[in-house]
mmCIF file of N, CA and C in Angstrom:
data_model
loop_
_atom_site.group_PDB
_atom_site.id
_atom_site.type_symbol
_atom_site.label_atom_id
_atom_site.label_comp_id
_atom_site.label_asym_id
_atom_site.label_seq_id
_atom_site.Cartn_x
_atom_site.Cartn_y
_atom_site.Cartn_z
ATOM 1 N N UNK A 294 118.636 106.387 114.175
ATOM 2 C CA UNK A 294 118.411 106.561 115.606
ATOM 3 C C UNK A 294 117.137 107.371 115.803
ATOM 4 N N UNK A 295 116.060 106.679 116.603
ATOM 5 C CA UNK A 295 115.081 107.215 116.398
ATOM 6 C C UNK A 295 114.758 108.153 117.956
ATOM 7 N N UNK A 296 114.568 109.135 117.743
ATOM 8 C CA UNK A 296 114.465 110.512 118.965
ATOM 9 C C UNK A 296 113.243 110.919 119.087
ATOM 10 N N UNK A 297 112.309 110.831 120.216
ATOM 11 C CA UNK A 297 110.954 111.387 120.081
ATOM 12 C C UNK A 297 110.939 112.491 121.234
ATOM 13 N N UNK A 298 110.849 113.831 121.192
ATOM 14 C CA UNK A 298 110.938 114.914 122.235
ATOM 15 C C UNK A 298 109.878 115.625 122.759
ATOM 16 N N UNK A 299 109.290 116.041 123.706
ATOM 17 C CA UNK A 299 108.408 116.590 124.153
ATOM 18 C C UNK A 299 108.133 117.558 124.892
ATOM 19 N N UNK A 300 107.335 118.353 124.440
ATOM 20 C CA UNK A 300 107.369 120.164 125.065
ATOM 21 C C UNK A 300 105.674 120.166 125.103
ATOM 22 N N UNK A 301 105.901 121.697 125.770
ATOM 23 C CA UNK A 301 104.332 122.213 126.012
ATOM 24 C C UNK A 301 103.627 121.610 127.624
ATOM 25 N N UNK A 302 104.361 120.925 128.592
ATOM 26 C CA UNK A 302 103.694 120.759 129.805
ATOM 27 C C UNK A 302 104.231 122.262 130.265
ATOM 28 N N UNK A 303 103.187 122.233 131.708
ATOM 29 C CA UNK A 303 103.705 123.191 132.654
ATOM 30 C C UNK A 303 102.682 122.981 133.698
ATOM 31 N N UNK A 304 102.329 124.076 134.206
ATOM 32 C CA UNK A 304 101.225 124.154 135.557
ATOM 33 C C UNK A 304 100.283 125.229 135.395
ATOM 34 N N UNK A 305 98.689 124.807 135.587
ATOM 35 C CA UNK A 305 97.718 125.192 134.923
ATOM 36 C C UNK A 305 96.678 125.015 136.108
ATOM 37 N N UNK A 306 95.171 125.901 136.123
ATOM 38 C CA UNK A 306 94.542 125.213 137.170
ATOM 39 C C UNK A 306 93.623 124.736 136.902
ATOM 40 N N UNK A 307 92.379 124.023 137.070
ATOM 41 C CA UNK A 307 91.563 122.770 136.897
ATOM 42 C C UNK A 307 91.161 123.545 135.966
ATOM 43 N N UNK A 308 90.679 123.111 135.074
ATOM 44 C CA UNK A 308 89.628 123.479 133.811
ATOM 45 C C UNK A 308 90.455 124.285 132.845
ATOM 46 N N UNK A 309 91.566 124.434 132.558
ATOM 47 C CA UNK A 309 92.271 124.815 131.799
ATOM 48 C C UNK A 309 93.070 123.870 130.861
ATOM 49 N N UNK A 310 93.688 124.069 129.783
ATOM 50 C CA UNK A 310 93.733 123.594 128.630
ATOM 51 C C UNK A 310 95.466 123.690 128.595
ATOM 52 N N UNK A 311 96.454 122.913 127.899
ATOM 53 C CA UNK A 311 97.032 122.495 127.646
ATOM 54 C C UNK A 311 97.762 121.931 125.734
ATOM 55 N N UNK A 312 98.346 122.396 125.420
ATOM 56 C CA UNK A 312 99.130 121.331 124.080
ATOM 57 C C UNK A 312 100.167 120.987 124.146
ATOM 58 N N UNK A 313 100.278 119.556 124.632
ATOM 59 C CA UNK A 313 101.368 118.878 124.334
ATOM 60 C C UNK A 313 101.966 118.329 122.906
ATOM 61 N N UNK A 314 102.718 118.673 122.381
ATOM 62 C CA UNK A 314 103.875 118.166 121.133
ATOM 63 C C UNK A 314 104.533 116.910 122.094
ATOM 64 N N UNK A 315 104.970 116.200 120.038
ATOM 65 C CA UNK A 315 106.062 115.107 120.410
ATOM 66 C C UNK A 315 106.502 114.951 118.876
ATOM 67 N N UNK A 316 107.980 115.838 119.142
ATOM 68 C CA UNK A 316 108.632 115.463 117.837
ATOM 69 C C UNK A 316 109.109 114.533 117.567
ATOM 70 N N UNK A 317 109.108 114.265 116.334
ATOM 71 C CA UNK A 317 110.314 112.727 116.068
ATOM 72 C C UNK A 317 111.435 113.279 115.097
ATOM 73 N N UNK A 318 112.060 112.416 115.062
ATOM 74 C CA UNK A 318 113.820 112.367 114.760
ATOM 75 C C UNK A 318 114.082 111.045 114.125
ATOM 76 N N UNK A 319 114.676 111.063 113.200
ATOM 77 C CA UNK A 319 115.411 109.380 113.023
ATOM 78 C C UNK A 319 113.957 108.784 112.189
ATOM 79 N N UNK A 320 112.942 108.477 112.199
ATOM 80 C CA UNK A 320 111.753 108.351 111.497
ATOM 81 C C UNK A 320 110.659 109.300 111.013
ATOM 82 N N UNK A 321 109.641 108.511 110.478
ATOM 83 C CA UNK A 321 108.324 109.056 110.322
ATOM 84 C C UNK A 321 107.345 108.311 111.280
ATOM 85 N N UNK A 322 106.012 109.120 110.968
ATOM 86 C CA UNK A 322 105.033 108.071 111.879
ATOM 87 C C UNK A 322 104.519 107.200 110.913
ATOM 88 N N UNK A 323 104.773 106.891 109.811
ATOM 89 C CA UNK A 323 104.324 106.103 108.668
ATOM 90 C C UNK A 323 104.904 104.815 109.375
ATOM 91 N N UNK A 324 103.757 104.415 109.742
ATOM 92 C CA UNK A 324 103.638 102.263 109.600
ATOM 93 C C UNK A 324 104.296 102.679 111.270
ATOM 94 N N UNK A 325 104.056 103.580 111.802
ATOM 95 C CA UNK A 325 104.323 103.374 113.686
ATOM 96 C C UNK A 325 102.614 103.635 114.164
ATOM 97 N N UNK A 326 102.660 103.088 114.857
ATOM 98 C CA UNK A 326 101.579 102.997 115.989
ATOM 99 C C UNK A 326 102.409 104.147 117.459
ATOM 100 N N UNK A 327 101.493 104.836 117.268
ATOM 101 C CA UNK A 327 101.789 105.996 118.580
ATOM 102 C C UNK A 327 100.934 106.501 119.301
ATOM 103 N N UNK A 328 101.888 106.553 120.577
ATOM 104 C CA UNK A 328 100.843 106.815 121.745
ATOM 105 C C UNK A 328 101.136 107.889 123.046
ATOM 106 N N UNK A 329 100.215 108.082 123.843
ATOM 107 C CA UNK A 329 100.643 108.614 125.061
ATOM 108 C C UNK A 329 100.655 108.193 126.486
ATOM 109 N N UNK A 330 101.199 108.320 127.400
ATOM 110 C CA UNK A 330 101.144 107.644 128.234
ATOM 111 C C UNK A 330 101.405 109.045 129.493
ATOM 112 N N UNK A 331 101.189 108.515 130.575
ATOM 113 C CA UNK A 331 100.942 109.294 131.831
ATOM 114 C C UNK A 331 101.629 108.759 132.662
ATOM 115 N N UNK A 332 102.607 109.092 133.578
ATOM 116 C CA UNK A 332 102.921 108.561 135.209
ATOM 117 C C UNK A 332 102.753 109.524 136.236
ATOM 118 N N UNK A 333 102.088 109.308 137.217
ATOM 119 C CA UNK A 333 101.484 110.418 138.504
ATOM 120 C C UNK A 333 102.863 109.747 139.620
ATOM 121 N N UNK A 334 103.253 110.379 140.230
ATOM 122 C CA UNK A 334 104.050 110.231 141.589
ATOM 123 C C UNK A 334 103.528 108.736 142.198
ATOM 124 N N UNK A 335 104.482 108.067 142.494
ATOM 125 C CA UNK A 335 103.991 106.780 142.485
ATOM 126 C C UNK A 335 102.928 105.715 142.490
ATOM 127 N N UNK A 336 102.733 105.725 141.103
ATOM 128 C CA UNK A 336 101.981 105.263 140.376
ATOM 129 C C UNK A 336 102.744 104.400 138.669
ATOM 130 N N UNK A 337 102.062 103.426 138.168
ATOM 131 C CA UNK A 337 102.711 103.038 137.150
ATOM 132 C C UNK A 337 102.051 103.959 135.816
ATOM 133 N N UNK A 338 102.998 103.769 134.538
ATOM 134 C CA UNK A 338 102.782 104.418 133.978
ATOM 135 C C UNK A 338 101.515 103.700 133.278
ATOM 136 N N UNK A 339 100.632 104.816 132.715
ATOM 137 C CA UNK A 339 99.372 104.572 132.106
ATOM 138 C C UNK A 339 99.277 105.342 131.017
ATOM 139 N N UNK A 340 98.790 103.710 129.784
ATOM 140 C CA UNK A 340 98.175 104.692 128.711
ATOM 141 C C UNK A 340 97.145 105.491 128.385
ATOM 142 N N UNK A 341 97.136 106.344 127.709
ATOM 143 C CA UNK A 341 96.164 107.599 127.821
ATOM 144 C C UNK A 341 95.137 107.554 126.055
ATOM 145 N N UNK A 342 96.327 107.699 125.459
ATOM 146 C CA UNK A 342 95.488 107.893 123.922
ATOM 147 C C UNK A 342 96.537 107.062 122.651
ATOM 148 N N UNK A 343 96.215 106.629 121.751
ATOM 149 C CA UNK A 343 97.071 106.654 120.431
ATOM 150 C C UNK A 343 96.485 106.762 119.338
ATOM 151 N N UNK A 344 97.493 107.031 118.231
ATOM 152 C CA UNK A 344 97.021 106.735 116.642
ATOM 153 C C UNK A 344 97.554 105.764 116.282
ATOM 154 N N UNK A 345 96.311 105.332 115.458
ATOM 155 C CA UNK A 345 96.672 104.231 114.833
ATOM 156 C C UNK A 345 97.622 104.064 113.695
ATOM 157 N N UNK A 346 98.382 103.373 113.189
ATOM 158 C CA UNK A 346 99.276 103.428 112.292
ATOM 159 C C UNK A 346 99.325 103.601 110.675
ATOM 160 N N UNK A 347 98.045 103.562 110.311
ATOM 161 C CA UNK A 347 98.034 104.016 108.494
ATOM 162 C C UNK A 347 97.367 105.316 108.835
ATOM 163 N N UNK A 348 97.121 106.457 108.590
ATOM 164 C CA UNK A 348 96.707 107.325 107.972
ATOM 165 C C UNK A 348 96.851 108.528 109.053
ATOM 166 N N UNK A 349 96.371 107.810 110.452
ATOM 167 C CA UNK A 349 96.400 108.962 111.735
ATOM 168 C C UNK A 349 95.233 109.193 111.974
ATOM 169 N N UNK A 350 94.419 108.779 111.242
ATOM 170 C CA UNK A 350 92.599 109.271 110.874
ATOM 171 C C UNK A 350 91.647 108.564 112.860
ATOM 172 N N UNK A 351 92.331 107.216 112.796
ATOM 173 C CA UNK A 351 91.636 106.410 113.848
ATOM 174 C C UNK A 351 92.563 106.949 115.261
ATOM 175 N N UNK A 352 91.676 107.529 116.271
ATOM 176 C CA UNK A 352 92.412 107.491 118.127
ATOM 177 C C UNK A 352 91.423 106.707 118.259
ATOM 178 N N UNK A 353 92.103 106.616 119.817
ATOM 179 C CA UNK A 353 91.616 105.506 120.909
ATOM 180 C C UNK A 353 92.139 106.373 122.085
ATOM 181 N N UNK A 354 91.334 106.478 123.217
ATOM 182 C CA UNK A 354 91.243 106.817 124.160
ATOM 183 C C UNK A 354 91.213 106.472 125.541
ATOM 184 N N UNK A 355 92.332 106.442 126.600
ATOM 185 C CA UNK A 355 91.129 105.780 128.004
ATOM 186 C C UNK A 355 90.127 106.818 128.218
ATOM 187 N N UNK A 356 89.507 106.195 128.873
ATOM 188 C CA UNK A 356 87.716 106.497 129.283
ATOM 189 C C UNK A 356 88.585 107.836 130.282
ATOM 190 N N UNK A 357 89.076 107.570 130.775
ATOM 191 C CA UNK A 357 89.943 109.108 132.118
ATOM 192 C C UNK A 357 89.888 110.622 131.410
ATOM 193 N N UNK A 358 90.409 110.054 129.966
ATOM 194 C CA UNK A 358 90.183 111.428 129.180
ATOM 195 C C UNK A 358 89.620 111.442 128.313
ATOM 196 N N UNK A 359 88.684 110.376 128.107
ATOM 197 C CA UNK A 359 87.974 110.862 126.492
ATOM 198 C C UNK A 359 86.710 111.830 126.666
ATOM 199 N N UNK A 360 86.785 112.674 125.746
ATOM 200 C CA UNK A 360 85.843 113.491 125.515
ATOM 201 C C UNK A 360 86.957 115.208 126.040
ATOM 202 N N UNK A 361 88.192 114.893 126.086
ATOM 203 C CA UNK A 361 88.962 116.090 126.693
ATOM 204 C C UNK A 361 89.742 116.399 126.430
ATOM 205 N N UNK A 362 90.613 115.146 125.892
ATOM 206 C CA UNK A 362 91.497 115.043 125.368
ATOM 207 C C UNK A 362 91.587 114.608 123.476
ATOM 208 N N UNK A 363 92.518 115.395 123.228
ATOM 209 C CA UNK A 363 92.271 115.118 121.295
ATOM 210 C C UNK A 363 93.824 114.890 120.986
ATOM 211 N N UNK A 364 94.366 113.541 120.003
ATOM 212 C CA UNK A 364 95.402 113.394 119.657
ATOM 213 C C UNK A 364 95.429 113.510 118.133
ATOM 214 N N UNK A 365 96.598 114.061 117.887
ATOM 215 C CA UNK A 365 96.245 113.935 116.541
ATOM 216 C C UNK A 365 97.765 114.181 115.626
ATOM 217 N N UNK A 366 98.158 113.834 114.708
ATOM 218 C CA UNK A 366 99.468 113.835 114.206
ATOM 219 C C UNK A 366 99.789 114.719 112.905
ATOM 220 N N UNK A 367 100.722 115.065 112.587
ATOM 221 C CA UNK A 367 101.399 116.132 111.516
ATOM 222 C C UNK A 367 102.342 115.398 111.057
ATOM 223 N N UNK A 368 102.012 114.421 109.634
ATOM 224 C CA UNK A 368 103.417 113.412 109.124
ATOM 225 C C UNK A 368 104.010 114.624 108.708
ATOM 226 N N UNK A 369 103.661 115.807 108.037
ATOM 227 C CA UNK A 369 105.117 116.438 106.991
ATOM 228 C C UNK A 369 105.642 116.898 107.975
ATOM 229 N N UNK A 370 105.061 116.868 108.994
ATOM 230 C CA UNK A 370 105.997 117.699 110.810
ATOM 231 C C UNK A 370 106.885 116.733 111.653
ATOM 232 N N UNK A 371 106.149 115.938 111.207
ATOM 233 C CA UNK A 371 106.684 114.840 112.238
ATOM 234 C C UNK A 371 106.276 114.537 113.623
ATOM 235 N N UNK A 372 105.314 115.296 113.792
ATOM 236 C CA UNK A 372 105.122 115.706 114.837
ATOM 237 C C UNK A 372 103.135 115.123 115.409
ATOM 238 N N UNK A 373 103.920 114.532 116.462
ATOM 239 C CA UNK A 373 102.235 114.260 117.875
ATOM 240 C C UNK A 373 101.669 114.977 118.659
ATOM 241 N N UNK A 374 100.320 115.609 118.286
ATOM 242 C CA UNK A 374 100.120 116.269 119.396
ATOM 243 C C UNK A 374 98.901 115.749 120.691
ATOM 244 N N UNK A 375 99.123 116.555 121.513
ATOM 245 C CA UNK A 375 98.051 115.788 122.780
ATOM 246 C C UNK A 375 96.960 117.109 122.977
ATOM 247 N N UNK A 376 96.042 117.765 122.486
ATOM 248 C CA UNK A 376 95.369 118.781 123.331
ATOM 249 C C UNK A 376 94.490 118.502 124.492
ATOM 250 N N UNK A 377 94.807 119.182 124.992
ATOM 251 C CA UNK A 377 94.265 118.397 126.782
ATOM 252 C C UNK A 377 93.295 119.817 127.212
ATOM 253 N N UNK A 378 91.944 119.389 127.121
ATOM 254 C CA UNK A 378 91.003 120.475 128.058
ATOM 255 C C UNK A 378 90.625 119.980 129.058
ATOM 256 N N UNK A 379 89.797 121.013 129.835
ATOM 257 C CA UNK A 379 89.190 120.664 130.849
ATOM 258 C C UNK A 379 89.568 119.731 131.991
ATOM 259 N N UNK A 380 91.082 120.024 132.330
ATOM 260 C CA UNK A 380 91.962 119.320 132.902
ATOM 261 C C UNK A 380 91.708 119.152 134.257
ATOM 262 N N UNK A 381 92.270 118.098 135.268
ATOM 263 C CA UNK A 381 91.166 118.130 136.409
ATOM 264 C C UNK A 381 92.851 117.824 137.030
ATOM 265 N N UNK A 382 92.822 118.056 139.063
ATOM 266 C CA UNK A 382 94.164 117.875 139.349
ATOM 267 C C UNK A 382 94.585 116.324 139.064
ATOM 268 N N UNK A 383 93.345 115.723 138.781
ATOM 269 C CA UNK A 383 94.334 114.137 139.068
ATOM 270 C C UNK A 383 94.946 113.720 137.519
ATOM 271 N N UNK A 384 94.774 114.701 136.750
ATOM 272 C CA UNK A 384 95.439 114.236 135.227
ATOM 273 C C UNK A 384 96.895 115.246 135.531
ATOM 274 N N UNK A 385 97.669 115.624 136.553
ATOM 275 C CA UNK A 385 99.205 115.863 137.415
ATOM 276 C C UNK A 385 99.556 114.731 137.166
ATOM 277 N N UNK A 386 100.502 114.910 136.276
ATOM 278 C CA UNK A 386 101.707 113.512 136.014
ATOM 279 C C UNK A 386 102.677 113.581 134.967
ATOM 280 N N UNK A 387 103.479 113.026 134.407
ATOM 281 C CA UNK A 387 104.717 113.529 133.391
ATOM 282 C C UNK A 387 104.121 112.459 132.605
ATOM 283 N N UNK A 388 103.823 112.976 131.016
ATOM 284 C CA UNK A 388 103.744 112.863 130.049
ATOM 285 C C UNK A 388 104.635 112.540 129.209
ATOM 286 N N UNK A 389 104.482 111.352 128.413
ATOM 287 C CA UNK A 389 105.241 110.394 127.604
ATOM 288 C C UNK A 389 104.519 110.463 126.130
ATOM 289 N N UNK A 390 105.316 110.270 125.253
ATOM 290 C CA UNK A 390 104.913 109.928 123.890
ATOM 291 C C UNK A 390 105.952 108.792 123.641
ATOM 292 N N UNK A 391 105.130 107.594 123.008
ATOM 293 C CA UNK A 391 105.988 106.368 122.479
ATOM 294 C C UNK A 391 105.579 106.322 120.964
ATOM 295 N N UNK A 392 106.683 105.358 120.690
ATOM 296 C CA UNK A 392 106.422 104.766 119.571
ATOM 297 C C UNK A 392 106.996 103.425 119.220
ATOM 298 N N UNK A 393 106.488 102.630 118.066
ATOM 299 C CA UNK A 393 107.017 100.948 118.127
ATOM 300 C C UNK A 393 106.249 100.980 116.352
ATOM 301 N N UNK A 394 107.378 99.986 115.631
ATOM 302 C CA UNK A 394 106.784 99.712 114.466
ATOM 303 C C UNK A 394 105.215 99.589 114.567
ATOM 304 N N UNK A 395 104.288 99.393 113.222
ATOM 305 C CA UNK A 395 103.215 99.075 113.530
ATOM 306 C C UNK A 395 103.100 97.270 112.928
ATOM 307 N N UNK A 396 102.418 96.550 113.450
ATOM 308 C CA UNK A 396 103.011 94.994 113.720
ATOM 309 C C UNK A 396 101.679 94.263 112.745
ATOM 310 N N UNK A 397 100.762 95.391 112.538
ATOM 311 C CA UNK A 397 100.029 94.423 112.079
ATOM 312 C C UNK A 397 98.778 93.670 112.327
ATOM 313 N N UNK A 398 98.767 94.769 113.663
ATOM 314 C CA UNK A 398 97.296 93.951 114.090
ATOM 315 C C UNK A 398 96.964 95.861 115.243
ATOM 316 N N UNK A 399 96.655 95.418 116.070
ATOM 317 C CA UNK A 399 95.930 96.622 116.118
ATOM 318 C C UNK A 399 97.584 97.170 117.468
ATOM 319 N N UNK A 400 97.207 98.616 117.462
ATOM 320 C CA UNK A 400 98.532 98.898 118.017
ATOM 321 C C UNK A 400 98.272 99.087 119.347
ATOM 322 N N UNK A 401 98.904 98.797 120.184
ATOM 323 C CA UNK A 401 99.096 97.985 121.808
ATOM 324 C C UNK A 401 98.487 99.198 122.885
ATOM 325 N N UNK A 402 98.568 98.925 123.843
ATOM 326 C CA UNK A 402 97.893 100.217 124.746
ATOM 327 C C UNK A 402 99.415 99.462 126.129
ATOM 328 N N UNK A 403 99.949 98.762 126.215
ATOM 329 C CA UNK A 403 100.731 98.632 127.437
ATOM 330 C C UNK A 403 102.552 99.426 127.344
ATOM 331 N N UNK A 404 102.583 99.930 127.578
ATOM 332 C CA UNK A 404 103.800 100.625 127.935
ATOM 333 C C UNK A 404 105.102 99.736 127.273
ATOM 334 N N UNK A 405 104.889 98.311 127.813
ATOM 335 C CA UNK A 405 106.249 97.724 127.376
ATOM 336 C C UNK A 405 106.338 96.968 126.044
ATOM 337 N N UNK A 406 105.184 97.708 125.209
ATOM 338 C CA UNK A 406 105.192 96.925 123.941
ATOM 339 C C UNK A 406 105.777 98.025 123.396
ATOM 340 N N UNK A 407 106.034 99.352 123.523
ATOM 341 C CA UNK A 407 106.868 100.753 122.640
ATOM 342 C C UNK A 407 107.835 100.428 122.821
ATOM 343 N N UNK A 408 108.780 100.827 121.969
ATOM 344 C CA UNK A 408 110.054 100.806 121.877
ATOM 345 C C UNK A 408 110.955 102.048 122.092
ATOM 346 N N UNK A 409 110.117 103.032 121.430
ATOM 347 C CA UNK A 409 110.847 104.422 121.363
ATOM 348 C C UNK A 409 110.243 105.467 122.214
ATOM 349 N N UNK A 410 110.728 106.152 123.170
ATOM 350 C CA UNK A 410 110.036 106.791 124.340
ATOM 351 C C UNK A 410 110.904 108.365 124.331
ATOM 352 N N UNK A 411 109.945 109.319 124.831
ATOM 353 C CA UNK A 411 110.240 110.667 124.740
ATOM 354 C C UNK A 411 110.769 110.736 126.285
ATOM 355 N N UNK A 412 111.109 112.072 126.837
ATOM 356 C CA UNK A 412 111.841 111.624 128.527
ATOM 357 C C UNK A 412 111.091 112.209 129.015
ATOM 358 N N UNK A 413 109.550 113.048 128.351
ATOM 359 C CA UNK A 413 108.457 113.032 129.592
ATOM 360 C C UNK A 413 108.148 115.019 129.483
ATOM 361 N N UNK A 414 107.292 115.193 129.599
ATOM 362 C CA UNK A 414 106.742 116.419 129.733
ATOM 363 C C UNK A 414 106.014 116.694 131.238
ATOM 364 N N UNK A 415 106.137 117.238 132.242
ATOM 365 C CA UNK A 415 105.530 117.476 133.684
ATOM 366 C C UNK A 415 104.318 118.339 132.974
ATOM 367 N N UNK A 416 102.996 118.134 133.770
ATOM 368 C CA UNK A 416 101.821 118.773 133.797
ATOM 369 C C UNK A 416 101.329 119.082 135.066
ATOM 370 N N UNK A 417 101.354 120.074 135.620
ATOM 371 C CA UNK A 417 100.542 119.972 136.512
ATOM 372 C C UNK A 417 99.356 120.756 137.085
ATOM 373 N N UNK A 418 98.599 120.201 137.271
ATOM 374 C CA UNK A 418 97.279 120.938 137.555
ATOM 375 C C UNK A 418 97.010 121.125 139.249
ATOM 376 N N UNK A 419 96.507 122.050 139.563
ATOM 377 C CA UNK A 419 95.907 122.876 140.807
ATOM 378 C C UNK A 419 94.477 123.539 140.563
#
């Protein structure tokens, strides 16, 4: 049973910094493709960043946060992290970490291709 949990949001004001965690349970990140994702108050959820599935070495970024945001993973931890600088109010939204085998080709950026989902970390910026 695979469990992915998430800590480290809260409320911060523009230009301040942030670390989000995402533990896992039940697996490793070996051969998963993992990612993060964002939902703002009605709005759909959006992906933000992932690693790629052999080594952790390769992210990918949306353009919203690159250059601000850094993901990066801990296999003997188990653990995903998100460091988030220079945070602006419109990056306010609850924070997701997924995960889904890795399939083999490059790992997905849409929400309904994960399988395994954390229940969300609140961020919010002022």
């Amino acid at each position: 049973h695979v469990q992915l949990v998430e800590s480290g949001g809260g409320s911060v004001q523009a230009g301040g910094s942030l670390n989000l965690s995402c533990a896992a349970s039940g697996t490793t990140f070996d051969d998963y493709c993992v990612a993060w994702f964002h939902q703002a108050p009605g709005k759909e959820r959006e992906w933000i960043a992932l690693i790629d599935a052999d080594d952790g070495s390769r992210t990918n970024y949306a353009d919203s946060v690159k250059g601000r945001f850094t993901s990066s993973r801990d296999n003997a931890k188990n653990t995903l992290y998100l460091q988030m600088n220079s945070l602006k109010p419109e990056d306010t939204a609850i924070y997701y970490c997924a995960s889904r085998p890795f399939a083999g080709v490059t790992c997905p950026k849409y929400p309904s291709a994960y399988e395994y989902w954390g229940e969300g970390t609140q961020v919010t910026v002022s």
